[in-house]
Coordinates of C-alpha atoms in Angstrom, one line a residue:
Chain C
M274 CA 5.2 4.3 -34.3
S275 CA 7.8 4.3 -31.6
G276 CA 7.6 8.1 -31.3
T277 CA 3.9 8.1 -30.3
A278 CA 4.6 5.3 -27.7
V279 CA 7.3 7.5 -26.1
S280 CA 5.3 10.7 -26.1
K281 CA 2.2 9.0 -24.7
E282 CA 3.9 7.8 -21.5
P283 CA 5.2 11.0 -19.9
V284 CA 1.8 12.7 -20.0
P285 CA 0.0 10.7 -17.3
R286 CA 3.3 10.4 -15.4
R287 CA 3.7 14.2 -15.2
R288 CA 0.1 14.6 -14.2
L289 CA 0.6 12.1 -11.4
S290 CA 3.9 13.5 -10.2
I291 CA 2.3 16.5 -8.3
N292 CA 0.1 14.1 -6.4
Q293 CA 3.0 11.9 -5.8
L294 CA 5.1 14.8 -4.5
I295 CA 2.3 15.8 -2.1
L296 CA 1.9 12.2 -1.0
T297 CA 5.7 11.9 -0.4
I298 CA 5.7 15.1 1.6
V299 CA 2.7 14.0 3.7
L300 CA 4.3 10.6 4.4
F301 CA 7.7 12.3 5.3
A302 CA 5.9 14.6 7.7
G303 CA 4.1 11.6 9.3
S304 CA 7.3 9.6 9.6
F305 CA 9.0 12.6 11.3
I306 CA 6.2 12.6 13.9
M307 CA 6.7 8.9 14.3
I308 CA 10.4 9.2 15.1
I309 CA 10.2 12.4 17.2
P310 CA 9.9 10.3 20.4
F311 CA 13.1 8.4 19.5
L312 CA 15.0 11.6 18.6
W313 CA 13.8 13.2 21.9
M314 CA 14.9 10.0 23.8
L315 CA 18.3 10.2 22.3
I316 CA 18.8 13.9 22.9
T317 CA 17.6 13.6 26.5
S318 CA 19.7 10.5 27.2
F319 CA 22.9 12.4 26.3
D320 CA 22.0 15.5 28.3
W321 CA 23.6 15.6 31.7
A322 CA 21.6 18.8 32.5
A323 CA 18.4 16.7 32.4
R324 CA 19.5 14.2 35.0
L325 CA 17.2 15.5 37.6
N326 CA 14.5 17.3 35.6
I327 CA 13.6 18.0 32.0
T328 CA 15.4 21.0 30.6
F329 CA 13.2 23.9 29.3
P330 CA 12.7 24.8 26.5
P331 CA 13.1 21.4 24.6
K332 CA 16.5 21.3 22.9
I333 CA 17.4 19.9 19.5
W334 CA 20.9 19.3 20.9
P335 CA 21.8 18.3 24.6
E336 CA 22.5 21.3 26.9
E337 CA 25.4 19.5 28.5
P338 CA 26.3 16.6 26.1
S339 CA 27.8 13.8 28.1
I340 CA 27.8 10.0 28.3
R341 CA 27.9 10.2 32.1
T342 CA 24.1 9.7 32.0
F343 CA 24.8 6.2 30.5
E344 CA 27.4 5.5 33.2
V345 CA 24.9 6.4 35.9
A346 CA 22.2 4.4 34.3
F347 CA 24.5 1.4 34.0
T348 CA 25.6 1.6 37.6
N349 CA 22.1 2.2 39.0
I350 CA 20.3 -0.3 36.7
K351 CA 22.4 -3.4 36.0
M352 CA 21.8 -3.1 32.3
F353 CA 24.5 -5.6 31.2
L354 CA 23.1 -8.2 33.6
Y355 CA 19.5 -7.6 32.5
I356 CA 20.3 -7.7 28.8
G357 CA 22.3 -10.9 29.4
N358 CA 19.3 -12.4 31.3
S359 CA 16.9 -11.3 28.6
T360 CA 19.2 -12.9 26.0
L361 CA 19.3 -16.1 28.0
V362 CA 15.5 -16.2 28.4
S363 CA 14.9 -15.3 24.7
A364 CA 17.4 -17.9 23.4
G365 CA 15.9 -20.7 25.5
V366 CA 12.3 -19.9 24.6
I367 CA 13.1 -19.5 20.9
L368 CA 15.0 -22.8 20.9
I369 CA 12.3 -24.8 22.7
S370 CA 9.3 -23.2 21.1
S371 CA 10.6 -23.4 17.5
L372 CA 11.8 -27.0 18.0
S373 CA 8.4 -28.0 19.5
A374 CA 6.6 -26.3 16.7
L375 CA 8.8 -27.9 14.0
L376 CA 8.6 -31.4 15.4
S377 CA 4.8 -31.3 15.9
G378 CA 4.3 -29.5 12.5
Y379 CA 6.3 -32.2 10.8
A380 CA 4.3 -35.0 12.6
L381 CA 1.0 -33.4 11.8
S382 CA 1.8 -32.8 8.2
K383 CA 4.0 -35.7 7.1
L384 CA 3.3 -38.6 9.6
R385 CA -0.5 -38.2 9.6
F386 CA -0.8 -40.3 12.7
K387 CA -4.1 -41.4 14.2
G388 CA -5.6 -38.5 16.1
A389 CA -3.5 -35.9 14.3
N390 CA -6.5 -33.8 13.5
I391 CA -7.6 -33.8 17.2
V392 CA -4.2 -32.8 18.3
L393 CA -4.1 -29.9 15.8
L394 CA -7.6 -28.8 16.7
L395 CA -6.9 -28.9 20.4
A396 CA -3.7 -26.9 20.1
L397 CA -5.3 -24.3 17.8
S398 CA -8.3 -23.9 20.1
T399 CA -6.1 -23.2 23.1
M400 CA -4.8 -20.1 21.2
M401 CA -8.2 -18.5 22.0
I402 CA -7.5 -18.7 25.7
P403 CA -6.2 -15.4 27.0
F404 CA -2.9 -15.7 28.9
E405 CA -4.4 -13.4 31.5
M406 CA -6.9 -16.2 32.4
T407 CA -4.3 -19.0 32.8
M408 CA -1.5 -16.9 34.4
I409 CA -2.7 -17.4 38.0
P410 CA -2.9 -21.2 37.9
Q411 CA 0.3 -21.2 36.0
Y412 CA 2.0 -19.1 38.6
L413 CA 0.7 -21.3 41.4
L414 CA 1.9 -24.4 39.5
F415 CA 5.4 -23.0 39.3
S416 CA 5.3 -21.9 42.9
E417 CA 4.2 -25.4 44.0
L418 CA 7.1 -26.8 41.9
G419 CA 9.5 -24.4 43.5
L420 CA 10.3 -22.9 40.1
V421 CA 9.4 -19.3 40.9
D422 CA 12.4 -17.1 40.2
N423 CA 13.6 -19.8 37.9
Y424 CA 14.0 -19.5 34.1
L425 CA 12.3 -22.9 33.7
A426 CA 9.1 -21.0 34.3
F427 CA 9.8 -19.5 30.8
Y428 CA 11.3 -22.6 29.1
L429 CA 8.6 -25.1 30.1
P430 CA 5.6 -23.2 28.9
A431 CA 7.5 -22.5 25.7
M432 CA 6.6 -26.0 24.6
N433 CA 3.1 -24.7 24.0
Y434 CA 3.6 -22.8 20.8
A435 CA 0.4 -23.7 18.9
F436 CA 0.7 -20.8 16.5
G437 CA 4.2 -22.0 15.5
T438 CA 2.9 -25.5 15.0
F439 CA 0.2 -24.1 12.8
L440 CA 2.8 -22.1 10.7
A441 CA 5.2 -25.1 10.6
K442 CA 2.4 -27.5 9.5
A443 CA 1.3 -25.2 6.8
F444 CA 4.9 -25.0 5.6
F445 CA 5.5 -28.7 5.7
D446 CA 2.3 -29.2 3.7
Q447 CA 3.9 -27.4 0.8
L448 CA 7.0 -29.6 0.9
P449 CA 6.6 -32.9 -1.1
S450 CA 6.0 -36.0 0.9
S451 CA 8.0 -38.0 -1.7
L452 CA 11.2 -36.8 0.0
R453 CA 10.2 -38.7 3.1
E454 CA 9.0 -41.8 1.3
A455 CA 12.3 -42.0 -0.6
A456 CA 14.4 -41.6 2.5
V457 CA 12.3 -44.1 4.5
L458 CA 12.8 -46.6 1.6
D459 CA 16.5 -46.1 2.0
G460 CA 16.2 -47.1 5.6
A461 CA 16.5 -43.7 7.2
K462 CA 15.2 -43.2 10.7
E463 CA 12.2 -40.8 11.2
F464 CA 14.2 -38.2 13.1
T465 CA 17.0 -38.4 10.5
V466 CA 14.4 -37.7 7.8
F467 CA 13.2 -34.7 9.8
S468 CA 16.5 -33.3 10.7
R469 CA 18.5 -34.1 7.5
V470 CA 15.9 -33.9 4.7
Y471 CA 13.2 -31.4 5.8
L472 CA 14.9 -29.2 8.4
P473 CA 17.4 -27.7 5.9
L474 CA 14.4 -26.7 3.7
C475 CA 12.7 -24.9 6.6
T476 CA 14.9 -21.8 7.0
P477 CA 12.2 -19.3 5.9
I478 CA 9.7 -20.6 8.5
I479 CA 12.4 -20.9 11.2
A480 CA 13.4 -17.3 10.6
T481 CA 9.7 -16.2 10.9
M482 CA 9.3 -18.0 14.1
V483 CA 12.6 -16.8 15.6
I484 CA 11.6 -13.2 14.8
L485 CA 8.1 -13.4 16.2
L486 CA 9.3 -15.2 19.3
F487 CA 12.3 -12.9 19.9
L488 CA 10.1 -9.8 19.7
G489 CA 7.5 -11.4 21.9
V490 CA 9.8 -12.7 24.6
W491 CA 12.2 -9.7 24.7
N492 CA 9.4 -7.3 25.1
D493 CA 7.2 -9.3 27.5
M494 CA 6.6 -7.9 30.9
L495 CA 3.6 -9.5 32.7
W496 CA 4.9 -13.0 33.1
P497 CA 8.4 -11.9 34.2
L498 CA 6.7 -9.6 36.6
L499 CA 5.0 -12.5 38.2
I500 CA 7.8 -15.0 38.1
L501 CA 11.0 -13.0 38.7
K502 CA 11.5 -12.0 42.4
S503 CA 15.2 -11.4 42.8
A504 CA 16.8 -8.4 41.0
S505 CA 19.7 -10.6 39.8
K506 CA 17.3 -12.6 37.6
Y507 CA 15.4 -9.6 36.1
T508 CA 15.0 -9.4 32.3
I509 CA 15.6 -6.0 30.7
Q510 CA 12.0 -5.0 30.7
I511 CA 11.3 -5.9 34.3
G512 CA 14.6 -4.3 35.4
L513 CA 13.7 -1.1 33.7
A514 CA 10.1 -1.2 34.9
M515 CA 11.0 -1.9 38.5
F516 CA 13.6 0.8 38.6
T517 CA 11.0 3.4 37.4
Y518 CA 8.3 1.9 39.5
N519 CA 10.3 2.1 42.7
N520 CA 11.8 5.6 41.9
G521 CA 8.5 7.0 40.6
I522 CA 7.8 7.7 37.0
N523 CA 8.9 11.0 35.5
Q524 CA 12.1 11.1 37.7
Q525 CA 15.7 11.4 36.4
P526 CA 14.8 11.9 32.8
S527 CA 18.2 11.5 31.2
I528 CA 19.1 8.5 33.3
I529 CA 15.8 6.7 32.4
M530 CA 16.1 7.7 28.8
A531 CA 19.7 6.4 28.7
A532 CA 18.6 3.1 30.1
T533 CA 15.6 3.0 27.7
T534 CA 18.0 3.7 24.8
A535 CA 20.2 0.9 25.9
S536 CA 17.3 -1.5 26.2
L537 CA 16.2 -0.7 22.6
I538 CA 19.6 -1.1 21.0
P539 CA 19.4 -4.9 20.6
V540 CA 15.8 -4.8 19.2
I541 CA 16.5 -1.8 16.9
A542 CA 19.8 -3.4 15.7
V543 CA 17.9 -6.6 14.8
Y544 CA 15.2 -4.5 13.2
L545 CA 17.7 -2.6 11.0
F546 CA 19.3 -5.8 9.7
L547 CA 16.2 -7.9 9.4
Q548 CA 13.6 -5.1 8.8
R549 CA 12.2 -6.7 5.6
Y550 CA 11.9 -10.1 7.1
I551 CA 10.4 -8.8 10.3
I552 CA 7.7 -6.9 8.4
E553 CA 7.0 -9.9 6.2
S554 CA 6.8 -12.2 9.3
I555 CA 4.4 -9.9 11.0
A556 CA 2.3 -9.5 7.9
L557 CA 2.3 -13.3 7.5
S558 CA 1.4 -13.9 11.1
G559 CA -1.5 -11.4 10.9
I560 CA -2.9 -12.9 7.7
K561 CA -2.6 -16.5 8.9
Q562 CA -4.4 -15.7 12.1
Chain A
M26 CA 2.6 -44.4 -7.3
S27 CA 3.5 -48.0 -6.5
S28 CA 1.3 -50.2 -4.4
T29 CA 3.5 -50.0 -1.3
P30 CA 2.7 -46.4 -0.1
E31 CA -1.0 -47.0 -0.8
G32 CA -1.2 -50.1 1.4
K33 CA 0.7 -48.3 4.1
G34 CA -1.6 -45.3 3.8
S35 CA -4.8 -47.3 4.4
A36 CA -3.3 -48.8 7.6
V37 CA -2.2 -45.4 8.8
H38 CA -5.6 -43.9 8.3
G39 CA -7.3 -46.8 10.0
G40 CA -9.2 -47.7 6.8
L41 CA -9.9 -51.2 8.1
P42 CA -12.3 -51.1 11.1
K43 CA -10.5 -54.0 12.9
R44 CA -7.3 -52.0 13.0
K45 CA -8.9 -48.9 14.3
F46 CA -7.3 -48.9 17.8
R47 CA -4.0 -50.5 16.8
F48 CA -1.2 -48.0 16.8
T49 CA 1.3 -48.5 14.1
R50 CA 5.0 -47.5 14.4
N51 CA 4.1 -44.4 12.4
D52 CA 1.4 -43.4 15.0
W53 CA 3.8 -43.7 17.9
M54 CA 6.3 -41.6 16.0
G55 CA 3.7 -39.0 15.4
Y56 CA 2.9 -38.8 19.1
L57 CA 6.6 -38.8 20.0
F58 CA 7.2 -35.9 17.7
S59 CA 4.2 -34.0 19.0
A60 CA 4.9 -34.8 22.6
P61 CA 6.4 -31.4 23.5
L62 CA 3.4 -29.6 22.0
I63 CA 0.9 -32.0 23.6
I64 CA 2.5 -31.7 27.0
G65 CA 2.8 -28.0 26.6
V66 CA -0.9 -27.6 25.6
L67 CA -2.2 -29.9 28.3
V68 CA 0.0 -28.5 31.2
F69 CA 0.1 -24.8 30.3
A70 CA -3.2 -24.2 28.6
I71 CA -5.9 -26.9 29.3
Y72 CA -5.0 -27.6 32.9
P73 CA -4.7 -23.9 34.0
M74 CA -8.0 -23.2 32.2
F75 CA -9.8 -25.7 34.4
A76 CA -7.8 -24.9 37.5
A77 CA -8.8 -21.3 37.1
L78 CA -12.5 -22.3 36.8
F79 CA -12.1 -24.5 39.9
M80 CA -10.4 -21.7 41.8
S81 CA -13.0 -19.1 40.8
F82 CA -15.5 -21.0 43.0
H83 CA -13.3 -21.0 46.0
Q84 CA -12.2 -18.5 48.6
T85 CA -8.5 -18.7 48.8
S86 CA -6.1 -17.2 51.3
G87 CA -2.4 -17.2 50.7
L88 CA -0.9 -19.2 47.9
N89 CA -2.6 -22.5 48.3
L90 CA -4.7 -23.9 45.6
T91 CA -7.4 -25.4 47.8
G92 CA -9.7 -23.0 49.5
T93 CA -13.2 -23.1 50.8
W94 CA -16.1 -23.6 48.3
V95 CA -18.1 -20.4 48.0
G96 CA -20.0 -21.1 44.9
L97 CA -20.6 -18.0 42.8
N98 CA -19.7 -15.6 45.6
N99 CA -16.5 -14.4 43.8
Y100 CA -18.5 -13.6 40.7
K101 CA -21.1 -11.9 42.8
Y102 CA -18.5 -9.9 44.6
A103 CA -16.8 -8.8 41.4
L104 CA -20.1 -7.8 39.8
G105 CA -21.1 -5.8 42.9
D106 CA -17.7 -4.1 43.1
T107 CA -17.7 -0.5 41.8
I108 CA -13.9 -0.8 41.1
F109 CA -14.5 -3.7 38.8
W110 CA -17.1 -1.8 36.9
Q111 CA -14.8 1.2 36.7
A112 CA -12.0 -1.0 35.5
L113 CA -14.3 -2.5 32.8
S114 CA -15.6 0.9 31.6
N115 CA -12.0 2.3 31.5
T116 CA -10.9 -0.7 29.6
F117 CA -13.8 -0.4 27.1
L118 CA -13.2 3.3 26.7
M119 CA -9.5 3.0 25.9
G120 CA -10.1 -0.1 23.9
L121 CA -12.8 1.4 21.7
W122 CA -10.9 4.6 20.9
S123 CA -7.6 2.7 20.3
V124 CA -9.4 0.3 17.9
V125 CA -11.4 2.9 16.0
L126 CA -8.6 5.4 15.6
G127 CA -6.0 2.8 15.1
I128 CA -7.9 1.2 12.2
A129 CA -8.9 4.5 10.6
F130 CA -5.4 6.0 10.7
S131 CA -3.6 2.9 9.6
F132 CA -6.0 2.3 6.7
I133 CA -5.5 5.8 5.4
L134 CA -1.8 5.5 5.9
A135 CA -1.6 2.1 4.2
S136 CA -3.6 3.5 1.3
L137 CA -1.2 6.5 1.0
I138 CA 1.8 4.3 1.0
N139 CA 0.2 1.9 -1.4
N140 CA -0.4 4.7 -3.9
L141 CA 3.2 5.8 -3.8
K142 CA 4.9 4.9 -7.0
W143 CA 8.4 5.3 -5.6
N144 CA 9.4 1.7 -4.6
L145 CA 12.3 2.7 -2.4
G146 CA 10.2 5.3 -0.6
R147 CA 7.4 2.7 0.0
N148 CA 9.8 0.4 1.7
F149 CA 11.3 3.2 3.7
F150 CA 8.0 4.5 4.9
K151 CA 6.9 0.9 5.8
A152 CA 10.0 0.5 7.9
V153 CA 9.7 3.9 9.7
Y154 CA 6.1 3.6 10.5
F155 CA 6.6 0.0 11.7
L156 CA 9.6 0.9 13.9
P157 CA 7.6 1.7 17.1
N158 CA 6.1 -1.8 16.9
V159 CA 9.3 -3.5 17.9
V160 CA 9.6 -1.2 20.9
S161 CA 8.5 -2.8 24.2
G162 CA 5.5 -1.6 26.2
V163 CA 7.8 -0.6 29.0
A164 CA 10.1 1.6 26.7
T165 CA 7.0 3.1 25.0
T166 CA 5.5 4.1 28.3
L167 CA 8.8 5.6 29.6
L168 CA 9.2 7.6 26.4
F169 CA 5.7 8.9 26.6
S170 CA 5.8 9.7 30.3
F171 CA 8.4 12.3 29.4
L172 CA 6.8 13.4 26.2
F173 CA 3.6 13.9 28.1
F174 CA 5.3 15.5 31.1
P175 CA 2.6 17.3 33.0
S176 CA 4.2 20.7 33.3
K177 CA 5.4 23.1 30.5
E178 CA 8.7 21.3 30.2
G179 CA 7.1 18.3 28.5
L180 CA 7.6 18.3 24.7
I181 CA 4.0 18.0 23.8
N182 CA 3.0 20.7 26.3
F183 CA 5.7 22.9 24.9
V184 CA 4.4 22.4 21.4
I185 CA 0.8 23.1 22.3
G186 CA 2.1 26.1 24.4
L187 CA 3.3 27.6 21.1
F188 CA -0.3 27.8 20.2
G189 CA -1.2 29.4 23.5
I190 CA -2.7 26.3 25.1
E191 CA -2.1 25.8 28.8
P192 CA -0.1 22.7 29.8
I193 CA -2.2 19.6 30.0
G194 CA -1.7 16.9 32.7
W195 CA -1.6 14.1 30.2
F196 CA -1.0 11.3 32.6
T197 CA -2.0 13.2 35.8
N198 CA -5.5 14.5 35.0
P199 CA -8.0 11.7 35.4
Q200 CA -10.2 13.2 32.6
V201 CA -7.3 13.1 30.1
A202 CA -5.2 10.1 31.1
P203 CA -7.3 7.4 29.2
Y204 CA -7.0 9.4 26.0
S205 CA -3.3 9.9 26.5
I206 CA -3.0 6.1 26.7
V207 CA -5.0 5.9 23.5
L208 CA -2.6 8.3 21.7
M209 CA 0.4 6.4 23.0
S210 CA -1.0 3.0 21.9
L211 CA -1.8 4.6 18.6
W212 CA 1.8 5.4 18.0
G213 CA 2.9 1.9 19.0
A214 CA 0.3 -0.1 17.0
L215 CA -0.1 2.0 13.9
G216 CA 2.7 0.2 12.0
Y217 CA 1.3 -3.2 12.6
N218 CA -2.1 -2.5 11.3
T219 CA -0.6 -0.6 8.3
I220 CA 1.5 -3.6 7.3
I221 CA -1.5 -5.9 7.4
F222 CA -3.6 -3.4 5.4
L223 CA -0.8 -3.0 2.9
A224 CA -0.6 -6.8 2.4
G225 CA -4.4 -6.7 1.9
L226 CA -4.3 -3.8 -0.5
Q227 CA -1.8 -5.6 -2.7
S228 CA -4.2 -8.5 -2.9
V229 CA -7.1 -6.6 -4.4
P230 CA -7.4 -7.8 -8.0
R231 CA -6.2 -5.3 -10.5
D232 CA -9.1 -6.0 -13.0
L233 CA -11.6 -4.7 -10.5
Y234 CA -9.9 -1.3 -10.6
E235 CA -9.6 -1.5 -14.4
A236 CA -13.3 -2.3 -14.7
A237 CA -14.2 0.7 -12.5
E238 CA -11.9 2.9 -14.5
V239 CA -13.7 1.9 -17.7
D240 CA -16.9 3.0 -15.9
G241 CA -15.3 6.3 -15.1
A242 CA -14.6 5.9 -11.4
G243 CA -11.9 8.2 -9.9
T244 CA -9.3 7.4 -7.3
Y245 CA -11.6 8.3 -4.4
R246 CA -14.6 6.3 -5.6
K247 CA -12.4 3.3 -6.4
W248 CA -11.1 3.5 -2.9
L249 CA -14.6 3.7 -1.4
Y250 CA -16.5 1.2 -3.6
I251 CA -13.8 -1.4 -4.3
T252 CA -10.9 -1.2 -1.9
I253 CA -12.9 -0.9 1.3
P254 CA -15.5 -3.6 0.6
Y255 CA -12.8 -5.9 -0.7
L256 CA -10.8 -5.5 2.5
R257 CA -13.8 -6.1 4.9
P258 CA -12.4 -9.4 6.3
I259 CA -9.2 -7.5 7.2
F260 CA -11.2 -4.8 8.9
V261 CA -13.0 -7.4 10.9
F262 CA -9.7 -9.1 11.7
M263 CA -8.3 -5.8 12.9
L264 CA -11.4 -5.1 15.0
I265 CA -11.2 -8.5 16.6
M266 CA -7.4 -8.4 17.3
G267 CA -7.6 -4.8 18.5
T268 CA -10.5 -5.6 20.8
I269 CA -8.8 -8.6 22.3
G270 CA -5.6 -6.6 22.8
G271 CA -7.4 -3.6 24.2
M272 CA -9.2 -5.8 26.7
K273 CA -5.9 -7.1 28.0
R274 CA -4.3 -3.6 28.7
F275 CA -1.9 -3.8 31.5
T276 CA 1.8 -2.9 31.1
D277 CA 1.4 0.8 30.3
V278 CA -1.3 1.6 32.9
W279 CA 0.5 -0.4 35.6
L280 CA 3.7 1.6 34.9
I281 CA 2.0 4.9 34.9
G282 CA -0.7 4.6 37.5
G283 CA 0.6 1.7 39.7
T284 CA -1.8 -0.9 41.0
A285 CA -4.3 1.8 42.0
G286 CA -4.8 2.8 38.3
N287 CA -4.0 6.4 39.1
P288 CA -4.7 9.2 38.4
G289 CA -7.9 8.8 40.3
G290 CA -8.6 5.3 39.2
S291 CA -9.0 6.4 35.6
L292 CA -6.4 3.9 34.4
M293 CA -7.7 1.0 36.4
T294 CA -8.2 -1.8 33.8
V295 CA -9.6 -5.4 34.1
V296 CA -6.2 -7.1 34.0
L297 CA -4.8 -4.6 36.5
Y298 CA -7.8 -5.5 38.8
I299 CA -6.9 -9.2 38.3
Y300 CA -3.3 -8.6 39.1
R301 CA -4.0 -6.5 42.1
N302 CA -6.4 -9.0 43.7
A303 CA -4.3 -12.0 42.9
F304 CA -0.8 -10.8 43.8
L305 CA -1.3 -8.0 46.3
A306 CA -4.5 -9.0 48.1
S307 CA -3.9 -12.8 47.6
Q308 CA -7.5 -13.1 46.5
M309 CA -6.8 -15.8 43.9
G310 CA -10.4 -16.9 43.8
L311 CA -11.8 -13.5 43.1
A312 CA -9.0 -12.8 40.6
T313 CA -9.7 -16.0 38.6
A314 CA -13.4 -15.3 38.7
V315 CA -12.7 -11.9 37.1
S316 CA -10.3 -13.5 34.6
Y317 CA -13.2 -15.8 33.5
L318 CA -15.5 -12.8 33.2
L319 CA -12.8 -11.2 31.0
F320 CA -12.6 -14.3 28.9
L321 CA -16.4 -14.4 28.5
I322 CA -16.4 -10.7 27.5
I323 CA -13.7 -11.2 24.9
L324 CA -15.5 -14.3 23.6
I325 CA -18.8 -12.5 23.3
L326 CA -17.2 -9.5 21.6
T327 CA -15.3 -11.7 19.2
V328 CA -18.4 -13.7 18.2
C329 CA -20.4 -10.4 17.8
L330 CA -17.8 -9.0 15.5
M331 CA -17.7 -12.1 13.5
L332 CA -21.5 -12.2 13.2
L333 CA -21.5 -8.5 12.2
N334 CA -19.2 -9.5 9.3
R335 CA -21.4 -12.4 8.2
R336 CA -24.6 -10.3 8.3
K337 CA -23.1 -7.6 6.1
D338 CA -21.8 -10.3 3.7
S339 CA -25.3 -11.7 3.2
L340 CA -26.8 -8.3 2.7
D341 CA -24.4 -7.6 -0.3

């Protein structure tokens, strides 16, 4: 009866719990190793004693706790400017890429125009081309156009977001076409159908694209390295990289760690709030590819 | 289901041969909506691809696109350049270890997390292990340049010093530097692979396990004979993505070793070789030739890995 059902359950559970405990401990130990670099970065970044060289032995608390390291970092490396620039670049790329992807995804899924399959195939096959192969002609193109050191060099290529088109098309395919047919019968213009009827339903896929694009653009270094010449235009990655590149790596530990900490704050803040969505988006992008 | 949408549909799909090349309003709309994508793909993917091929047959000086035709000389030069071969072998070495260790560790980690019954803990561990993945290559490299500090002050050297091991020149000893890069990229990429594997693990049908349990299979054998074979497509996907990523290594080695690939050229990679020739030596022709070689290598590796998967499939 009910008594047997209750007594049956705890037996396997108790047997498993030792394994589960070991498992949990192993995973905790592993996660500790994973976050040691961050902890060490934070400790060093607040340690005025480590401004010229690493202190020995390693501390679990700064030798001379101070935020002066951050003051020095922010005066030597124009962090506010770079973070602002990165925000500008990311926002533009996110806007252009996701709009391009949504518009083309909508057209490919719902309009089914002549040649739609060719367009999709062409776009998807270009995803195979490594950026490293096209970067030199792209750089020369922008230098011919006089757009080196100009954020248009980020915004214009953002139109080519084939993976986003693929994601958006797959998403629109799941939405019923009858919505469009009904709206068209009511005399709605095509763009109105797109923006008023379908776009409000697209928040999940927009969120995915924004997350993937933000992480990609915010952390990118190679293209900014080629395009950005003047220090006032630097994005955060290139600003940080150029500072260490020019001063030599392994110099001024606490200053560099303070700057690195500051550069990570936006990404980690976004991660803390959207952690679940970010992980889902990455998993989705991995599986879809 | 009225006749109107159907009639419209046949016109749209060009069902009537006479109308094949007549664009309806719908077709124009389609191209208008796709215009940003089409322009983007043509100008920033297709054109540069052909321009790179064109340039690779030319000797360029300075930043002009037109140079003198030299045929295959750029390719010949690269294939005869010891630095190119060094770059290629370094790239392979680091790529191979990163991929193999990355997949092994993340698969074990994903299996461990998946077996955890504690839901909150599962999400917590996912989040923690994934965290390094949102950190940029620049920040990762800076972090590890101090963790791997060459003298006894570095954290890692301090820890191994507790076991009586002499300080290692992680990023300064040419023999060690490539492996330090592997360790660093392992930290950065572990979470990504783990998330993909976890998604895969959750997709394994339960009844397969139940059937195996009936046959008396334990946890380990279920893992070996059901989970691993079932996830083979994901393993292949990881191999392909990891290989492609590994072949493109640039940011970390550039920041640590500069354009010379120091220490002692041990961190010279193919992309670094391309970058150095294009933007320091203004040898755009040579650089594009090498970028085509890189593309070919990636393509061949990708095709080989895909074939490997197919052959195994047919054997089973």
